[in-house]
Amino acid sequence: MALPALRPRPGNLREVAEQVEASTGLRVEILGGSLVKSTPPGGKHAGTIRRLRVQLEPALPAALAAYEMSSVLMPEDPDDYATPDLAVLPVEWDEDDAWLADPGDVVLAVEVISQSEKAKDITDKNGWYARAGVPLLLVLDPRSGKWALHSLPKDGEYRGQVHGVYGEPVELPAPLPARLDTGVFSLYGR
């Protein structure tokens, strides 16, 4: 499907992203001033998010909830935003009319790597979350069965990183559930 010929001018890239989403149905993000399209997730990708959410929700404190498809604003650029696969936010997000969450409200962002993502895309996105100040980023990779928990964002990078493989638990800090079971996540192509 051909995208409409749009020539964004500075300050209206978000408008262009909204037009692309409305006219094509594609999921679009703006990362570092670039319009990035995401293909709709397949069953295993969506299943990973569902299985993660099933673990998180009953163990979250009443003041927090897990949200899919909630976009996060880059504080210094109103045109820049990302849409994690899952974000843990204050439950007040239920009543917010805004569509962009403040990164200071995000307790945890989760990205599930798609089959087509390249290493550079993943690194760029991790850096975006660190620059935005999101305190915890969990990256799940169903291609390889690996996970990474990034923490302590400073100067555009995460200073803390813990890596593991599916089957090893992810230990999360309070107020999140203490432990996530990664053994329930599926791998692509199996």
Tab-separated table of C-alpha atoms in Angstrom:
chain	number	residue	atom	x	y	z
A	1	MET	CA	0.000	0.000	0.000
A	2	ALA	CA	1.462	3.364	-0.970
A	3	LEU	CA	1.571	6.018	1.701
A	4	PRO	CA	0.245	9.455	0.836
A	5	ALA	CA	2.888	11.935	-0.344
A	6	LEU	CA	3.309	14.085	2.731
A	7	ARG	CA	5.977	16.681	3.281
A	8	PRO	CA	6.189	17.365	6.980
A	9	ARG	CA	7.498	20.689	8.125
A	10	PRO	CA	9.128	21.124	11.517
A	11	GLY	CA	6.585	21.123	14.306
A	12	ASN	CA	3.901	19.107	12.543
A	13	LEU	CA	5.378	15.634	12.259
A	14	ARG	CA	2.813	14.382	14.762
A	15	GLU	CA	0.048	15.632	12.449
A	16	VAL	CA	1.592	13.641	9.602
A	17	ALA	CA	1.817	10.530	11.799
A	18	GLU	CA	-1.855	10.885	12.725
A	19	GLN	CA	-2.794	11.217	9.027
A	20	VAL	CA	-0.790	8.097	8.131
A	21	GLU	CA	-2.433	6.103	10.923
A	22	ALA	CA	-5.916	7.336	9.976
A	23	SER	CA	-5.528	6.705	6.249
A	24	THR	CA	-3.622	3.400	6.350
A	25	GLY	CA	-4.351	1.828	9.731
A	26	LEU	CA	-0.605	1.338	10.281
A	27	ARG	CA	0.890	1.856	13.732
A	28	VAL	CA	3.287	4.810	13.563
A	29	GLU	CA	5.779	6.274	16.028
A	30	ILE	CA	8.105	9.250	15.829
A	31	LEU	CA	11.523	8.371	17.154
A	32	GLY	CA	14.283	10.947	17.041
A	33	GLY	CA	12.455	12.996	14.430
A	34	SER	CA	11.886	10.037	12.080
A	35	LEU	CA	8.515	8.559	11.219
A	36	VAL	CA	8.678	4.818	11.977
A	37	LYS	CA	5.961	2.378	10.906
A	38	SER	CA	5.311	-0.863	12.725
A	39	THR	CA	3.556	-3.834	11.231
A	40	PRO	CA	0.619	-5.177	13.233
A	41	PRO	CA	1.780	-7.823	15.703
A	42	GLY	CA	1.277	-11.508	14.921
A	43	GLY	CA	-0.234	-14.043	17.280
A	44	LYS	CA	2.937	-14.936	19.188
A	45	HIS	CA	3.841	-11.267	19.592
A	46	ALA	CA	0.341	-10.490	20.882
A	47	GLY	CA	0.389	-13.646	23.014
A	48	THR	CA	3.617	-12.552	24.692
A	49	ILE	CA	2.004	-9.241	25.626
A	50	ARG	CA	-1.128	-10.999	26.888
A	51	ARG	CA	0.853	-13.485	28.987
A	52	LEU	CA	2.929	-10.674	30.453
A	53	ARG	CA	-0.174	-8.659	31.258
A	54	VAL	CA	-1.806	-11.677	32.951
A	55	GLN	CA	1.211	-11.857	35.286
A	56	LEU	CA	1.482	-8.129	35.943
A	57	GLU	CA	-2.083	-7.035	36.545
A	58	PRO	CA	-3.025	-9.085	39.616
A	59	ALA	CA	0.254	-8.201	41.343
A	60	LEU	CA	0.295	-4.445	40.649
A	61	PRO	CA	-0.605	-2.050	43.443
A	62	ALA	CA	-4.088	-0.517	43.068
A	63	ALA	CA	-2.558	2.789	41.935
A	64	LEU	CA	-0.958	1.234	38.812
A	65	ALA	CA	-2.282	-0.544	35.717
A	66	ALA	CA	-0.877	-2.120	32.546
A	67	TYR	CA	-1.859	-0.450	29.259
A	68	GLU	CA	-1.383	-1.541	25.661
A	69	MET	CA	-1.080	0.966	22.845
A	70	SER	CA	-0.473	4.005	25.059
A	71	SER	CA	2.031	6.381	23.512
A	72	VAL	CA	4.753	8.159	25.487
A	73	LEU	CA	5.892	11.720	24.761
A	74	MET	CA	9.523	12.786	24.421
A	75	PRO	CA	9.639	15.757	26.819
A	76	GLU	CA	11.817	18.105	24.780
A	77	ASP	CA	10.098	17.475	21.432
A	78	PRO	CA	6.298	17.568	21.103
A	79	ASP	CA	6.572	15.776	17.745
A	80	ASP	CA	8.508	12.830	19.176
A	81	TYR	CA	6.774	9.838	20.771
A	82	ALA	CA	6.957	6.059	21.049
A	83	THR	CA	4.255	3.466	21.605
A	84	PRO	CA	5.508	0.584	23.741
A	85	ASP	CA	3.745	-2.741	23.494
A	86	LEU	CA	2.841	-2.393	27.174
A	87	ALA	CA	3.272	0.419	29.679
A	88	VAL	CA	2.642	0.454	33.407
A	89	LEU	CA	1.128	3.815	34.318
A	90	PRO	CA	-0.865	5.326	37.164
A	91	VAL	CA	-4.469	4.129	37.026
A	92	GLU	CA	-5.556	7.765	36.519
A	93	TRP	CA	-4.552	7.221	32.883
A	94	ASP	CA	-8.001	5.581	32.563
A	95	GLU	CA	-9.582	9.028	32.785
A	96	ASP	CA	-7.028	11.105	30.852
A	97	ASP	CA	-8.166	12.676	27.583
A	98	ALA	CA	-4.584	12.981	26.333
A	99	TRP	CA	-3.176	10.314	24.055
A	100	LEU	CA	0.444	10.914	25.004
A	101	ALA	CA	1.556	9.821	28.462
A	102	ASP	CA	4.217	11.774	30.291
A	103	PRO	CA	7.384	9.626	30.474
A	104	GLY	CA	7.682	10.624	34.138
A	105	ASP	CA	4.462	8.678	34.771
A	106	VAL	CA	5.694	5.490	33.090
A	107	VAL	CA	6.834	2.964	35.700
A	108	LEU	CA	7.736	0.284	33.121
A	109	ALA	CA	7.745	0.194	29.315
A	110	VAL	CA	7.805	-3.164	27.526
A	111	GLU	CA	8.902	-3.786	23.951
A	112	VAL	CA	8.396	-7.163	22.304
A	113	ILE	CA	10.741	-7.468	19.347
A	114	SER	CA	9.029	-8.251	16.056
A	115	GLN	CA	10.372	-10.829	13.630
A	116	SER	CA	11.487	-8.138	11.190
A	117	GLU	CA	13.251	-5.753	13.583
A	118	LYS	CA	16.924	-5.052	13.079
A	119	ALA	CA	19.507	-4.632	15.854
A	120	LYS	CA	19.916	-0.919	15.044
A	121	ASP	CA	16.164	-0.339	15.414
A	122	ILE	CA	16.234	-1.980	18.839
A	123	THR	CA	19.274	0.021	20.019
A	124	ASP	CA	17.760	3.284	18.764
A	125	LYS	CA	14.497	2.608	20.550
A	126	ASN	CA	16.241	1.679	23.819
A	127	GLY	CA	18.133	4.973	23.631
A	128	TRP	CA	14.884	6.844	22.995
A	129	TYR	CA	13.331	5.492	26.216
A	130	ALA	CA	16.508	6.343	28.166
A	131	ARG	CA	16.532	9.923	26.783
A	132	ALA	CA	12.846	10.260	27.721
A	133	GLY	CA	13.712	9.185	31.282
A	134	VAL	CA	11.560	6.045	31.400
A	135	PRO	CA	12.961	4.316	34.517
A	136	LEU	CA	12.543	0.682	33.405
A	137	LEU	CA	12.462	-0.858	29.947
A	138	LEU	CA	11.874	-4.570	29.489
A	139	VAL	CA	12.769	-5.921	26.041
A	140	LEU	CA	11.487	-9.392	25.174
A	141	ASP	CA	12.890	-11.082	22.069
A	142	PRO	CA	10.815	-14.050	20.821
A	143	ARG	CA	13.306	-14.498	17.947
A	144	SER	CA	16.019	-15.738	20.296
A	145	GLY	CA	14.221	-16.342	23.591
A	146	LYS	CA	16.229	-13.631	25.335
A	147	TRP	CA	15.164	-10.720	27.524
A	148	ALA	CA	16.838	-7.573	28.829
A	149	LEU	CA	15.787	-5.295	31.672
A	150	HIS	CA	17.207	-1.784	31.322
A	151	SER	CA	17.266	0.613	34.277
A	152	LEU	CA	18.936	3.762	35.579
A	153	PRO	CA	18.552	6.080	32.578
A	154	LYS	CA	21.171	8.823	32.463
A	155	ASP	CA	22.547	10.947	29.637
A	156	GLY	CA	20.549	9.091	26.981
A	157	GLU	CA	21.494	5.560	27.960
A	158	TYR	CA	20.553	2.935	30.481
A	159	ARG	CA	23.337	2.400	33.030
A	160	GLY	CA	21.800	-0.758	34.513
A	161	GLN	CA	21.169	-3.821	32.383
A	162	VAL	CA	20.275	-7.381	33.298
A	163	HIS	CA	20.049	-9.995	30.554
A	164	GLY	CA	18.502	-13.435	30.604
A	165	VAL	CA	16.863	-16.144	28.554
A	166	TYR	CA	13.307	-17.363	28.504
A	167	GLY	CA	12.845	-19.644	31.481
A	168	GLU	CA	14.867	-17.376	33.777
A	169	PRO	CA	12.730	-14.977	35.831
A	170	VAL	CA	12.891	-11.207	35.453
A	171	GLU	CA	13.357	-9.631	38.882
A	172	LEU	CA	11.536	-6.285	39.017
A	173	PRO	CA	11.919	-3.581	41.673
A	174	ALA	CA	9.000	-2.361	43.823
A	175	PRO	CA	6.271	-1.270	43.262
A	176	LEU	CA	6.150	-3.832	40.444
A	177	PRO	CA	5.613	-7.552	41.020
A	178	ALA	CA	8.862	-9.031	42.288
A	179	ARG	CA	9.248	-11.676	39.595
A	180	LEU	CA	8.044	-12.367	36.056
A	181	ASP	CA	7.995	-15.897	34.646
A	182	THR	CA	9.510	-15.770	31.149
A	183	GLY	CA	9.093	-19.512	30.648
A	184	VAL	CA	5.512	-18.895	29.476
A	185	PHE	CA	6.555	-16.848	26.422
A	186	SER	CA	6.603	-18.427	22.958
A	187	LEU	CA	9.356	-18.225	20.356
A	188	TYR	CA	8.711	-17.232	16.745
A	189	GLY	CA	8.709	-20.070	14.260
A	190	ARG	CA	7.928	-22.783	16.809
